[in-house]
Structure formats: C-alpha cells, structure tokens
mmCIF file with all atom_site columns, C-alpha atoms and ligand atoms in Angstrom:
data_model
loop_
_atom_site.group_PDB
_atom_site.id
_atom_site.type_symbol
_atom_site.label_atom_id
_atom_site.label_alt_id
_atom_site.label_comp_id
_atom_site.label_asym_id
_atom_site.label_entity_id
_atom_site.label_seq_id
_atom_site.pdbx_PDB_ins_code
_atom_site.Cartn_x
_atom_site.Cartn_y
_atom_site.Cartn_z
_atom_site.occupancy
_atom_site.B_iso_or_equiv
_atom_site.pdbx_formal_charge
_atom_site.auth_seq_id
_atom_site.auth_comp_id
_atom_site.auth_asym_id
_atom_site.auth_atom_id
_atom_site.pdbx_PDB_model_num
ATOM   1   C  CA  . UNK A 1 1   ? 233.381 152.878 -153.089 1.00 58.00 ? 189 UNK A CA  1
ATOM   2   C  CA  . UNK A 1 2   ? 230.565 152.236 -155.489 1.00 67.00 ? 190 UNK A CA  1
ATOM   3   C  CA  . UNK A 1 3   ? 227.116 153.804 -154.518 1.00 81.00 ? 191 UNK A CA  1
ATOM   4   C  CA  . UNK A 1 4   ? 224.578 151.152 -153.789 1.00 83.00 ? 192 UNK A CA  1
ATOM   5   C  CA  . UNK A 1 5   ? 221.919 150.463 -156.445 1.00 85.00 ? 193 UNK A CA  1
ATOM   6   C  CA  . UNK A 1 6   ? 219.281 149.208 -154.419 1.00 93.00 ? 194 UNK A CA  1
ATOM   7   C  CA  . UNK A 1 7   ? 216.616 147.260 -156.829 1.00 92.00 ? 195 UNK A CA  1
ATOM   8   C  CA  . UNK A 1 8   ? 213.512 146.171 -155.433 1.00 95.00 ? 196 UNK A CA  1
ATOM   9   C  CA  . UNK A 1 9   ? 213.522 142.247 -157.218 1.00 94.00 ? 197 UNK A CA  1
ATOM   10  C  CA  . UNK A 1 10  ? 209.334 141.065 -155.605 1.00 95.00 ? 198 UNK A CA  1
ATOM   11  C  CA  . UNK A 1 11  ? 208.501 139.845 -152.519 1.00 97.00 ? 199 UNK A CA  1
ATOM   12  C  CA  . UNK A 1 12  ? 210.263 137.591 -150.278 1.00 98.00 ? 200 UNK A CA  1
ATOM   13  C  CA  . UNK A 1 13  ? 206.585 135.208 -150.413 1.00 97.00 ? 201 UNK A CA  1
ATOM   14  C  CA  . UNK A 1 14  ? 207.130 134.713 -154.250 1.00 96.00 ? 202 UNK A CA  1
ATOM   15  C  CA  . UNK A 1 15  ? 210.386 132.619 -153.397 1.00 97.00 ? 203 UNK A CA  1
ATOM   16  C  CA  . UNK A 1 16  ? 209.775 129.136 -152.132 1.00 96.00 ? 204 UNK A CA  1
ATOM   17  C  CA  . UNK A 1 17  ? 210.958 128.556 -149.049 1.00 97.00 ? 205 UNK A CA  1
ATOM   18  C  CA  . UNK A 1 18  ? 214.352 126.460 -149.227 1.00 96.00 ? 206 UNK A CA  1
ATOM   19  C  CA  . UNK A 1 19  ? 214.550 127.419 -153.064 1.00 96.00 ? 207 UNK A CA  1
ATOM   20  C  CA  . UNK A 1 20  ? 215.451 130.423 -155.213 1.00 97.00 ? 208 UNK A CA  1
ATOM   21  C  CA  . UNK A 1 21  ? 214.575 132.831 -158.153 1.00 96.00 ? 209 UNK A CA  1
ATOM   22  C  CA  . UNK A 1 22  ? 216.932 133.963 -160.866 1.00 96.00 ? 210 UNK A CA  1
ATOM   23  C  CA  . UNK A 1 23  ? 217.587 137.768 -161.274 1.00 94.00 ? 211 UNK A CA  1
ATOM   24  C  CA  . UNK A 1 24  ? 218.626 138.435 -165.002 1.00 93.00 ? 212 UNK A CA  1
ATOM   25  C  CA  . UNK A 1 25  ? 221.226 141.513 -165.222 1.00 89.00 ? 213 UNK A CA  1
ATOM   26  C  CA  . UNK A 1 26  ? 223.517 143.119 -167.980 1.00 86.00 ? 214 UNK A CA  1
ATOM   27  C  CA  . UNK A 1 27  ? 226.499 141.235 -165.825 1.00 84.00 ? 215 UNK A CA  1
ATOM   28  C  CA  . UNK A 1 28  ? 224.767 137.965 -165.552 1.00 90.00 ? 216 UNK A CA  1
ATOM   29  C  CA  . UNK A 1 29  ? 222.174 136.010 -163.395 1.00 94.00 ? 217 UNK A CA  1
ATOM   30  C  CA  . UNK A 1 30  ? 221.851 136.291 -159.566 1.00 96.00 ? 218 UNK A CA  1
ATOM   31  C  CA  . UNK A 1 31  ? 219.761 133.610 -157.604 1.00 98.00 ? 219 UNK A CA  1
ATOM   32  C  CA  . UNK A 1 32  ? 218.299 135.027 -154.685 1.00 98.00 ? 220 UNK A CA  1
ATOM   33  C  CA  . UNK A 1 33  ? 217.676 132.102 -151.856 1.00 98.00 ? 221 UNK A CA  1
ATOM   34  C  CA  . UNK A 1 34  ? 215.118 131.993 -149.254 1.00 98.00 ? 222 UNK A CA  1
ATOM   35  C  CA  . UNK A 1 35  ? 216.097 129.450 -146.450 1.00 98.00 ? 223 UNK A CA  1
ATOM   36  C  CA  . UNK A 1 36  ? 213.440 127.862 -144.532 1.00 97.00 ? 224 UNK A CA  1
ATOM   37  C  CA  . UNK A 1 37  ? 213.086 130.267 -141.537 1.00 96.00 ? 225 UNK A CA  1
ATOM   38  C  CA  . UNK A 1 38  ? 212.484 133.112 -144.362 1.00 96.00 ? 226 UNK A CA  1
ATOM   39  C  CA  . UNK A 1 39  ? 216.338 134.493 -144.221 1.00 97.00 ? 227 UNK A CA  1
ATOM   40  C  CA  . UNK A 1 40  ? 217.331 135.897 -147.899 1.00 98.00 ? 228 UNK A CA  1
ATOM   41  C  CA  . UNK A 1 41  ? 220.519 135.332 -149.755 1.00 98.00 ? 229 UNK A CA  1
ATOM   42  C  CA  . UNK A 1 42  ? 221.798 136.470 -153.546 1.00 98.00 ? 230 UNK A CA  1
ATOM   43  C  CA  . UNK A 1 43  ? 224.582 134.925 -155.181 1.00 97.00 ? 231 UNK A CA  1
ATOM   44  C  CA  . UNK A 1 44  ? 226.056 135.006 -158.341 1.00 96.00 ? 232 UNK A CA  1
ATOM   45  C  CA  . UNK A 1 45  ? 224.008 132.285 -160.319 1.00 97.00 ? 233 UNK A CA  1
ATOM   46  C  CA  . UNK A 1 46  ? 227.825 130.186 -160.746 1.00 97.00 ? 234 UNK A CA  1
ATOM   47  C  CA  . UNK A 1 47  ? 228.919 127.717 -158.800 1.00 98.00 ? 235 UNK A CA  1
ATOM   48  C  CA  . UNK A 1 48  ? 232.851 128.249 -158.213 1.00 97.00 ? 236 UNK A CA  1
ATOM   49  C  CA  . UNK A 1 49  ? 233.391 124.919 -159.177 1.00 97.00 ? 237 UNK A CA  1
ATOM   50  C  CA  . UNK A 1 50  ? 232.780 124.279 -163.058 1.00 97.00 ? 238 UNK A CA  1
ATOM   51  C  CA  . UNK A 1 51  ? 229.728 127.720 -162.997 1.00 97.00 ? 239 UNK A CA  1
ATOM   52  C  CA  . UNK A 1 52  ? 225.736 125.325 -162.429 1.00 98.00 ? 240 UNK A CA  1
ATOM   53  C  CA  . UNK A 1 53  ? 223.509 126.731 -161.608 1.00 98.00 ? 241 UNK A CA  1
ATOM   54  C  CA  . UNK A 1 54  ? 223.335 127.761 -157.851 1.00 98.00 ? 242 UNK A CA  1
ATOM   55  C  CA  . UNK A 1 55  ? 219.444 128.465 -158.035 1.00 98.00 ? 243 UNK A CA  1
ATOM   56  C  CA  . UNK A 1 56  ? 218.736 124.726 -159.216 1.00 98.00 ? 244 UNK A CA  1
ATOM   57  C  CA  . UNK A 1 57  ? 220.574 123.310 -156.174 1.00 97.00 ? 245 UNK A CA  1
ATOM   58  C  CA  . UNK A 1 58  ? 219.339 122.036 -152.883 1.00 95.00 ? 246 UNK A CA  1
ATOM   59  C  CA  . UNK A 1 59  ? 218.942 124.673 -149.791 1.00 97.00 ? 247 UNK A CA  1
ATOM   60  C  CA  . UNK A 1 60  ? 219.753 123.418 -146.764 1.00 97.00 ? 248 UNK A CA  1
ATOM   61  C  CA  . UNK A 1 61  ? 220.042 125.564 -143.328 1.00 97.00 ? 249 UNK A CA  1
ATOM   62  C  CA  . UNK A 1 62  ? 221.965 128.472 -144.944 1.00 97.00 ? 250 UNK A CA  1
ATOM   63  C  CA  . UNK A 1 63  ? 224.104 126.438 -147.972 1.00 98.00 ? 251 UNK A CA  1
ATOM   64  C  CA  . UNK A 1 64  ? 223.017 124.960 -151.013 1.00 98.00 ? 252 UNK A CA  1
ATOM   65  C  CA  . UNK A 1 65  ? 224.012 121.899 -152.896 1.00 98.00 ? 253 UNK A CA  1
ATOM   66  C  CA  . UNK A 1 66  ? 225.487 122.443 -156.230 1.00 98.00 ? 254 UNK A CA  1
ATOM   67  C  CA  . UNK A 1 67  ? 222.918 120.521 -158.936 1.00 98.00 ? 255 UNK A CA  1
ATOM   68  C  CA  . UNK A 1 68  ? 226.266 119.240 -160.812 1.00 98.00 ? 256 UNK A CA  1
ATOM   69  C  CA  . UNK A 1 69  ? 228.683 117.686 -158.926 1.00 97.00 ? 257 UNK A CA  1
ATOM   70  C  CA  . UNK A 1 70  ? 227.592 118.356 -155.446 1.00 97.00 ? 258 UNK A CA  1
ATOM   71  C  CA  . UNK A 1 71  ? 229.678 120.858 -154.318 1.00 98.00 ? 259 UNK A CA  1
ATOM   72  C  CA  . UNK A 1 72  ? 228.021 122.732 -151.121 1.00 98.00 ? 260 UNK A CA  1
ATOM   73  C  CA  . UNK A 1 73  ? 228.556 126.731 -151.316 1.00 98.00 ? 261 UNK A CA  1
ATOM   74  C  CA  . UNK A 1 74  ? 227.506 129.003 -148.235 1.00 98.00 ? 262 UNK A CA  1
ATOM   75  C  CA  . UNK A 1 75  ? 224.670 131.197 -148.675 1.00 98.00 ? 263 UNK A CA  1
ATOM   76  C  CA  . UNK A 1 76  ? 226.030 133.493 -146.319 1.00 98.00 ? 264 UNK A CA  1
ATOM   77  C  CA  . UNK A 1 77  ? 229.984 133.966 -147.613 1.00 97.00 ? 265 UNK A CA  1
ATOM   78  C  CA  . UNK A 1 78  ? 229.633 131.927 -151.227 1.00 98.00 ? 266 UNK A CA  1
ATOM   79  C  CA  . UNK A 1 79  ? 232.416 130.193 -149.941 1.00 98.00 ? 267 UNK A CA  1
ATOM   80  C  CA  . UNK A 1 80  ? 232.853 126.296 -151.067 1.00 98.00 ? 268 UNK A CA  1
ATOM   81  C  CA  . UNK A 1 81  ? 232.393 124.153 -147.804 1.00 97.00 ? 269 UNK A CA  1
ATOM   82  C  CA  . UNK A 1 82  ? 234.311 121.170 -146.685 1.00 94.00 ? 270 UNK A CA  1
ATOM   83  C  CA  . UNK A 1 83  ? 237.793 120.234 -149.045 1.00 93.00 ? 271 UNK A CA  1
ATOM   84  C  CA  . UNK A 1 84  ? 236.587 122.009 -152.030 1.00 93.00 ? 272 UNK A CA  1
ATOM   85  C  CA  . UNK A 1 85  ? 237.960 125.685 -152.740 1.00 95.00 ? 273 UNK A CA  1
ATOM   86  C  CA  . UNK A 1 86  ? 236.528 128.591 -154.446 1.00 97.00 ? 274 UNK A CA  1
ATOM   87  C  CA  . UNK A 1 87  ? 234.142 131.381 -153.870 1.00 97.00 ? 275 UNK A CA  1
ATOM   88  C  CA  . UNK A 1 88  ? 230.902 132.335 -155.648 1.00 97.00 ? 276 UNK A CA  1
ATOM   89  C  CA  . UNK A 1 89  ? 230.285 136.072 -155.701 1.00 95.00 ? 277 UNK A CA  1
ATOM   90  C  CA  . UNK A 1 90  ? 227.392 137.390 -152.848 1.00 96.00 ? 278 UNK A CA  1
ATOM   91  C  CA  . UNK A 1 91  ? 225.552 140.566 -153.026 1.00 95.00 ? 279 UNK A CA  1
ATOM   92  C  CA  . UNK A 1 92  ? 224.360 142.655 -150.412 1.00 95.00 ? 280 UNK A CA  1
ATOM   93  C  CA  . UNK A 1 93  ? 220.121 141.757 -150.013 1.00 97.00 ? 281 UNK A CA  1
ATOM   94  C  CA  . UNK A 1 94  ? 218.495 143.156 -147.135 1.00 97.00 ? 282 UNK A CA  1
ATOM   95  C  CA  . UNK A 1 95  ? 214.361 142.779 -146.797 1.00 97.00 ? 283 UNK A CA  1
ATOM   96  C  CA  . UNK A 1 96  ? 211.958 145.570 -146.206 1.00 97.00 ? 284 UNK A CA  1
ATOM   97  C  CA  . UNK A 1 97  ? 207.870 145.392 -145.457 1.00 96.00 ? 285 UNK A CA  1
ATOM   98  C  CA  . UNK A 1 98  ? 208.004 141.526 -147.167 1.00 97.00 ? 286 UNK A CA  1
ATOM   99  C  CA  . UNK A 1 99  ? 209.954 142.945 -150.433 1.00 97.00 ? 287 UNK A CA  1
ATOM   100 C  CA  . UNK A 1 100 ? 213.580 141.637 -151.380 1.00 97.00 ? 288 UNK A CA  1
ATOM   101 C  CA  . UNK A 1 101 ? 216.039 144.526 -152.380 1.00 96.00 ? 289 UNK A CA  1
ATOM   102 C  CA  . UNK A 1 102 ? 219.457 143.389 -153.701 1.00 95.00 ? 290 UNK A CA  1
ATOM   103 C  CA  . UNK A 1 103 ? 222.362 145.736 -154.163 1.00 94.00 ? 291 UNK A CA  1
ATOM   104 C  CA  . UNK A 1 104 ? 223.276 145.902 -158.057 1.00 88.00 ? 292 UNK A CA  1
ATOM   105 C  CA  . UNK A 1 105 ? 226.289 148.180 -157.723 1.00 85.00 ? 293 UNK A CA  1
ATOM   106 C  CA  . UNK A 1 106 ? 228.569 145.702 -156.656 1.00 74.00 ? 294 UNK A CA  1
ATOM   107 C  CA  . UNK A 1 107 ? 227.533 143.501 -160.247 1.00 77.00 ? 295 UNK A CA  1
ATOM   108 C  CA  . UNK A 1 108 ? 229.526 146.069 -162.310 1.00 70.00 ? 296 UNK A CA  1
ATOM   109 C  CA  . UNK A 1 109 ? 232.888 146.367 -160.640 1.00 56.00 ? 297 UNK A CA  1
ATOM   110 C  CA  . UNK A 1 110 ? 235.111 143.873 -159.703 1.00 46.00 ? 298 UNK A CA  1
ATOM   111 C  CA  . UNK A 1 111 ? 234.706 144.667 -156.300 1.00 41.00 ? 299 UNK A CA  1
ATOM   112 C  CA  . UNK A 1 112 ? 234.015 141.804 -154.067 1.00 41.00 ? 300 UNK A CA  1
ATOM   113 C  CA  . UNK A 1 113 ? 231.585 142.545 -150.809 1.00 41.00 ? 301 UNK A CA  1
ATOM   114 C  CA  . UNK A 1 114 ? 234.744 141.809 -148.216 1.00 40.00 ? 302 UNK A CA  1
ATOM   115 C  CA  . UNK A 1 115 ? 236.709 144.648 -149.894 1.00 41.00 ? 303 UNK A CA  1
ATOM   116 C  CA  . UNK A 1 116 ? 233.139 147.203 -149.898 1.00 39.00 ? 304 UNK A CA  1
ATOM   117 C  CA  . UNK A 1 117 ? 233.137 146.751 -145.997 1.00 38.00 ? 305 UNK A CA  1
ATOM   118 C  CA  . UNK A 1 118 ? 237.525 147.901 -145.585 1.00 39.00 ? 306 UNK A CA  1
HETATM 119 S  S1  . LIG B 2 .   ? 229.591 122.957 -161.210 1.00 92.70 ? 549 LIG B S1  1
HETATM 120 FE FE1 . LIG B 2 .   ? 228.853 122.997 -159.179 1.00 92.70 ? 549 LIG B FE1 1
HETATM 121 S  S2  . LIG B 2 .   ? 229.716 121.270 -158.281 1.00 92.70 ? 549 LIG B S2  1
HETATM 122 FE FE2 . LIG B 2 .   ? 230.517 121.263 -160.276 1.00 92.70 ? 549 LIG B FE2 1
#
C-alpha cells in the first residue's frame, strides 16, 4: 500500500461554505468541498460523466451538481446518484486545528480509496 502524502492545502475558512477550491497537482486538479455544516471533501476535479468541472458545481448536503449536464456526484463516495453511472475519484482529507490536509499518495497510483482500505 502506498504511504500517505499528507499535504497541508490552507484552511478549511478559506473555502466557502457549500463551494470548493481547486488543488493543482502533477496528476491533475482536485476540488476540495466544504458543505455547509463545515464537513470537507476532495475529489478528482472530473465529473464521471463527460470530465466538468466538479468545483464549479452546486453543493448541496454532501453532493454536488455537475455545472454541465447536471449530473449529481456524492461528495462522500464520488459515486453518480440516481440512474446515471460512473465514479469520480475521492481522496482521503481529514481536518486538523482549522487546516485541510488531503492525502496525495493515492493521485499517483491507480489505486482507488475502496481498494487502500482491503
Ligand atoms: S460533464 Fe458533468 S454532467 Fe456532463
């Protein structure tokens, strides 16, 4: 299992509250949500349906709307909700003393979060 690469991204303040903030990496952009009781969420910046941008969408309890076509993706398991199918890629974020820290390991393998926790 890859060792986690924990990266301090700012504070959990500097996010709006039902919006997001786009994390530039080598392996492309993560948008890291902030719902509007102050839970954190990071997601590849794709939607699974044709790859919008995740961060530009709509937050709502813990999913966002898709600023495309409307697709609605769980924060929580980047799963598509409702009929539509597909899967954006999550990465481990955890929140310590007000600052977000996301888990860049994961970014580099292929390795998707349900097979980290077998
Ligand atoms: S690209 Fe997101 S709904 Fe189509």
């Amino acid at each position: 299992m890859t060792e986690a690469a924990w990266t301090d991204i700012g504070a959990l303040d500097q996010i709006p509250r039902r919006g997001a903030r786009v994390v530039r990496t080598v392996h492309g952009c993560i948008a890291v949500f902030r719902t509007v009781d102050d839970r954190a969420f990071a997601l590849e910046d794709r939607c699974p349906h044709r790859g919008g941008p995740l961060s530009q969408g709509i937050v709502h309890g813990t999913s966002v709307t898709c600023p495309l076509h409307n697709w609605v993706v769980s924060l929580e398991t980047g799963q598509a909700q409702g009929a539509d199918e597909g899967r954006a890629r999550i990465l481990p974020l955890r929140v310590e003393d007000g600052r977000v820290l996301i888990d860049l390991a994961m970014l580099g393998s292929s390795t998707t979060l349900e097979d980290a926790a077998r």
